Amino acid sequence: MKILRIEFKNINSLKGENQIDFTDSPFTGSSLFAITGPTGSGKSTILDVISLALFNNIPRMGKISTSEINRTGAILTRNQQEAMAAVTYQGKSGIYRSQWSISTARTGNLRDYEMELSDVGTGKLIDLKKSEVPGKNEELIGLNYNQFIKAVLLAQGEFAQFLKAKKEERGELLEKITGTGIYRQLGMLAFQKYREENREIQTKQNRIEAIKEQLLSQEAYAKKTADLKDKDRLELDLKKKIDSLNKNLELKEKIRIQEKDISTREKQKSEAEENLKSFDREHGYPLKQHEKIEDNAEELRSWTLLKKEIHDLDEDLKQLREREQQNKENQKSCLQEAGTLTGTDLTSETIIESLEVFYKKISWLEEERRTKVQEFKALRDQFQTETRELSIILAEENPKKTREELTQLAQVSEEKCHELQEYLKGIDLGNISREKQKIGSRLELAREAWRKEDELKNITSEVEKLQREEDGLKTKSMTLPQEIEKAKDKCALLEERQERLKLKKQHQLLQAKFEEQRHILEDGEPCPLCGALEHPLAESLPEKDDSLELEIKKAAEELSAWNKKLSTSETELKHHRLRLESIQQELKQIHTNLNTRKKDFTEKYGHLQEEENKSWEELCEGWQNKLVNLEAWEKEQNRLRAIKAGIPLLERLGKVLEEGKRIKLERENLYRGKDISKDTGDLKTRWTRLLQEQKHVKERLDTLLERSVKKKNEFQNLETQLLTQLREKGFDDIASARKALMPEVECRALRMRREEIHKNITAASSSLKLLHSQHEELRKVDVRESREELQKLLNDQQQKLAEVSAECRELFSSIKNHDNNLKHLKEIEVQIAEKEKKIRRWRLLDELIGDSKGKKFNDFAQDLSLSQLLHLANHRLKDLSDRYRIDKPEDEEDDGLVAIDEHMGGQRRSVKTLSGGETFILSLSMALALSDLASRNVEINSLFIDEGFGTLDPETLDQTLDTLEKLQSESEKTIGIISHVDSLKERIATQIKLSRNGQGYSSLEIIA
């Protein structure tokens, strides 16, 4: 996996759009680069952009969401509305571009983020939901998020802390760095699973003990069984006695209820007889009087209705006579208003005809005026259409004034047309369209040729630029092999010299060891080496030679400088040859393209300059001027035609205007109203309505008079006949009889009430007879004892039964519980045996890896991970320094990691005693090892190393950079170093420089 391009917009302090293209210069010349800038300028933001675009995740924040952005204020640059992060990378199956973006809605709230993935080769988007994009990137890259940030984004600061941590802390850090927390979870799950499964067995065993305590002995069980049989027989006898007593009590209760019913019925009969007497006193006489005249009820009601109807007819006749008089006055008023409108004296016979004649005359005048107005508008619109290009305003009230203006415009336009015609000699003015098309085609072709000529000049300039670069690269490529050979020879000589100096140093050290022994030699005592008793050189010791140490150091520095120069020269030569090959291929393609373009240019545009013999600029300007003047001549011709068409229209407008004014004056002299149709129509409608009303009133009067006479005759006849009948029944007049007549509803209600009272008396008598008969029958079968005595006996028997029943239930329950407990005990024992078989594997797993905190299995797994990590780290450490190896502590040592010093004969020392630079070298090797571990199945060609270089001395810094350059040249990796160390700027030419301004924003610059 290799990152090819990073693009982002408004991420953290980096405002605006930014792009880092690793496929372009200067990264193509040197793939080792530095990301520099002051603290807080946004160096780590570049790494955030990579993980955000690929996985929607940032190491310092975790998974990104809208709520997380609102809460922390991160990602989106302050005061900006949108942000974007995109990474183009080369994976196992091609080149892809992954993009993350977010924006602000018009309401000011953040929209949800978006993610998309596209295939750069085809240029098409891959159809995925945004939540599926990180998973697809993981599949294409071959690394998940945790592996990616450990294999590509190397934060070696975590390993600096890891090196010095105690054993317990080291396990937690290693778990965090390698992401192997699953082993701790597995140990905890094994412990929890066994405890959960075993909890059920423990519960069942506790239940068995509880059940055994509740079991009965054999003697107690036999005794309780015999007692239960005796109690069952006694309970049966008691139930029979209780049933007999209950029946006797029920009989006593029935007799008591019947005696109560007899008393109630006697009371009801007495009340009904009293109600009958009361009814006769209150309603007897009025009901009797009503029944006397009930046969004449219909005639009495008819007499009342006729009397009211005659009164109503008299009132209606009075109102109709008043309406008849009002109608006559309204007709007189209508004739006066119509005469005022028409200006003539009118009668009832002439009003309609006169109004119609007047309406037709006024309507004709209005129609004539409308015709003139429409004619005026049509002429005005025609004039405006004909003269729309003249920008002249029509004086509608004085068309003569506008005609004078048009005459002056015609003179000016004719003069201008004459001038343009002189300039356009040689052009066929009779076919303007064809001439314009012809000139426009030539102008467009000339402009195209001018543009193509500029493109050819740019291509030629580009060829010259590439040729200059090619010459420079050829010169460097010729000199660099000589420099490389010279550097190789120099390195070989220096290595040989360094070996000689080291051997000399070892000899000196050995000699110095014996020199130390010379101080303890004494005369007469044997020498431990040769046994001599005399020691002539024991006193005169030679001086120690310190210049050899300086020579070794100087040789090492000189060898390091030449190795660095050799590595740099080899890298430069490789890149120069690749670039030279690329330039030659590009020049070949450009030359082919340039020759084709020149040939096409001559064939397509050469004839234009040959005809005119002018530059492209002069040709374009000349044809443009002709086209402008031709369009101006055409425009003036159109204006002149419009003026000539407008003058006669103005003359006709004047005549129509005068005629319209005359018709308007005549109409106003006859009628000044607004709507003649409404005014005359309202008067005609009003007159017609008045005539209809007059006729209707007269007809209504005749009908009512006839009806009134008829009703009065009917009333007189009915009154005479009814009075005779009522006097025979004891009534003096019709009014007193009418008063005695009850309403039908009231009469019916009184009769129903009287009938109901009679029914109640009859029903009460029947019920009393039946109740007395039943009471005698029950008395015959009643017992001698009283109700209280029976109840006392029943209570005694029920109490005995309750005691016996309770004893039976207790005995039965005790026996039943004993049987159930025995059965349940066997079931639980079977369940425990089955459960023991099932959880046997969980018990074994708990014994091997389980504990409550997962420490047992986690320690084992982290020890294996640590061994693998240290093996890979020591492999990387060889390239950085040949002095140290990292090892796990032995039993008698401190629990921290150990550094083995190869320069001191393999001495073991705690990493806590190392200097800052040495700690950095070891932590960097472990970071590179973790990258190897995380990407063991994936080729990683992009690395970013974050900070830590400030702790190195110049010599170690040079050595570290040499190693990184070697790693980059051997594997063609792109390696980025994030640091604020100034010396890096001198050593690494290619830099991504970040700087901050006064507003808190940062800017990005790529320098080489």
GROMACS .gro file of N, CA and C in nm, residues 11 143 161 323 391 408 451 473 660 662 666 694-695 730 823 833 970:
model
   51
   11ILE      N    1  -0.933   2.185   0.746
   11ILE     CA    2  -0.918   2.086   0.853
   11ILE      C    3  -0.834   2.150   0.965
  143LEU      N    4  -0.524  -0.375   0.566
  143LEU     CA    5  -0.502  -0.342   0.706
  143LEU      C    6  -0.629  -0.280   0.762
  161GLN      N    7   0.783   0.549   2.633
  161GLN     CA    8   0.717   0.521   2.760
  161GLN      C    9   0.718   0.370   2.788
  323ARG      N   10 -10.144   4.770   0.110
  323ARG     CA   11 -10.049   4.743   0.001
  323ARG      C   12 -10.098   4.799  -0.132
  391SER      N   13  -3.670   5.388  -3.037
  391SER     CA   14  -3.672   5.440  -2.899
  391SER      C   15  -3.740   5.576  -2.892
  408GLN      N   16  -3.727   6.445  -3.864
  408GLN     CA   17  -3.588   6.481  -3.835
  408GLN      C   18  -3.499   6.356  -3.825
  451ARG      N   19  -0.508   3.133  -3.176
  451ARG     CA   20  -0.502   3.053  -3.054
  451ARG      C   21  -0.412   2.931  -3.072
  473LEU      N   22   2.062   1.674  -1.647
  473LEU     CA   23   2.062   1.539  -1.590
  473LEU      C   24   2.171   1.452  -1.653
  660GLY      N   25  -6.325   6.050  -3.236
  660GLY     CA   26  -6.360   5.997  -3.104
  660GLY      C   27  -6.403   6.106  -3.008
  662ARG      N   28  -6.548   6.388  -3.085
  662ARG     CA   29  -6.681   6.437  -3.125
  662ARG      C   30  -6.791   6.343  -3.070
  666GLU      N   31  -7.112   6.426  -2.789
  666GLU     CA   32  -7.255   6.404  -2.819
  666GLU      C   33  -7.318   6.313  -2.713
  694GLN      N   34  -9.961   4.499  -0.845
  694GLN     CA   35 -10.099   4.554  -0.846
  694GLN      C   36 -10.200   4.445  -0.881
  695LYS      N   37 -10.167   4.366  -0.979
  695LYS     CA   38 -10.257   4.258  -1.021
  695LYS      C   39 -10.272   4.152  -0.911
  730GLY      N   40 -12.737   2.001   2.998
  730GLY     CA   41 -12.723   2.078   3.121
  730GLY      C   42 -12.629   2.196   3.113
  823LYS      N   43  -3.906  -3.724   4.520
  823LYS     CA   44  -3.904  -3.722   4.374
  823LYS      C   45  -3.813  -3.610   4.321
  833ALA      N   46  -2.559  -3.433   3.755
  833ALA     CA   47  -2.470  -3.523   3.681
  833ALA      C   48  -2.459  -3.481   3.535
  970GLU      N   49   1.628   0.123  -0.043
  970GLU     CA   50   1.619  -0.021  -0.065
  970GLU      C   51   1.475  -0.066  -0.094
   0.00000   0.00000   0.00000
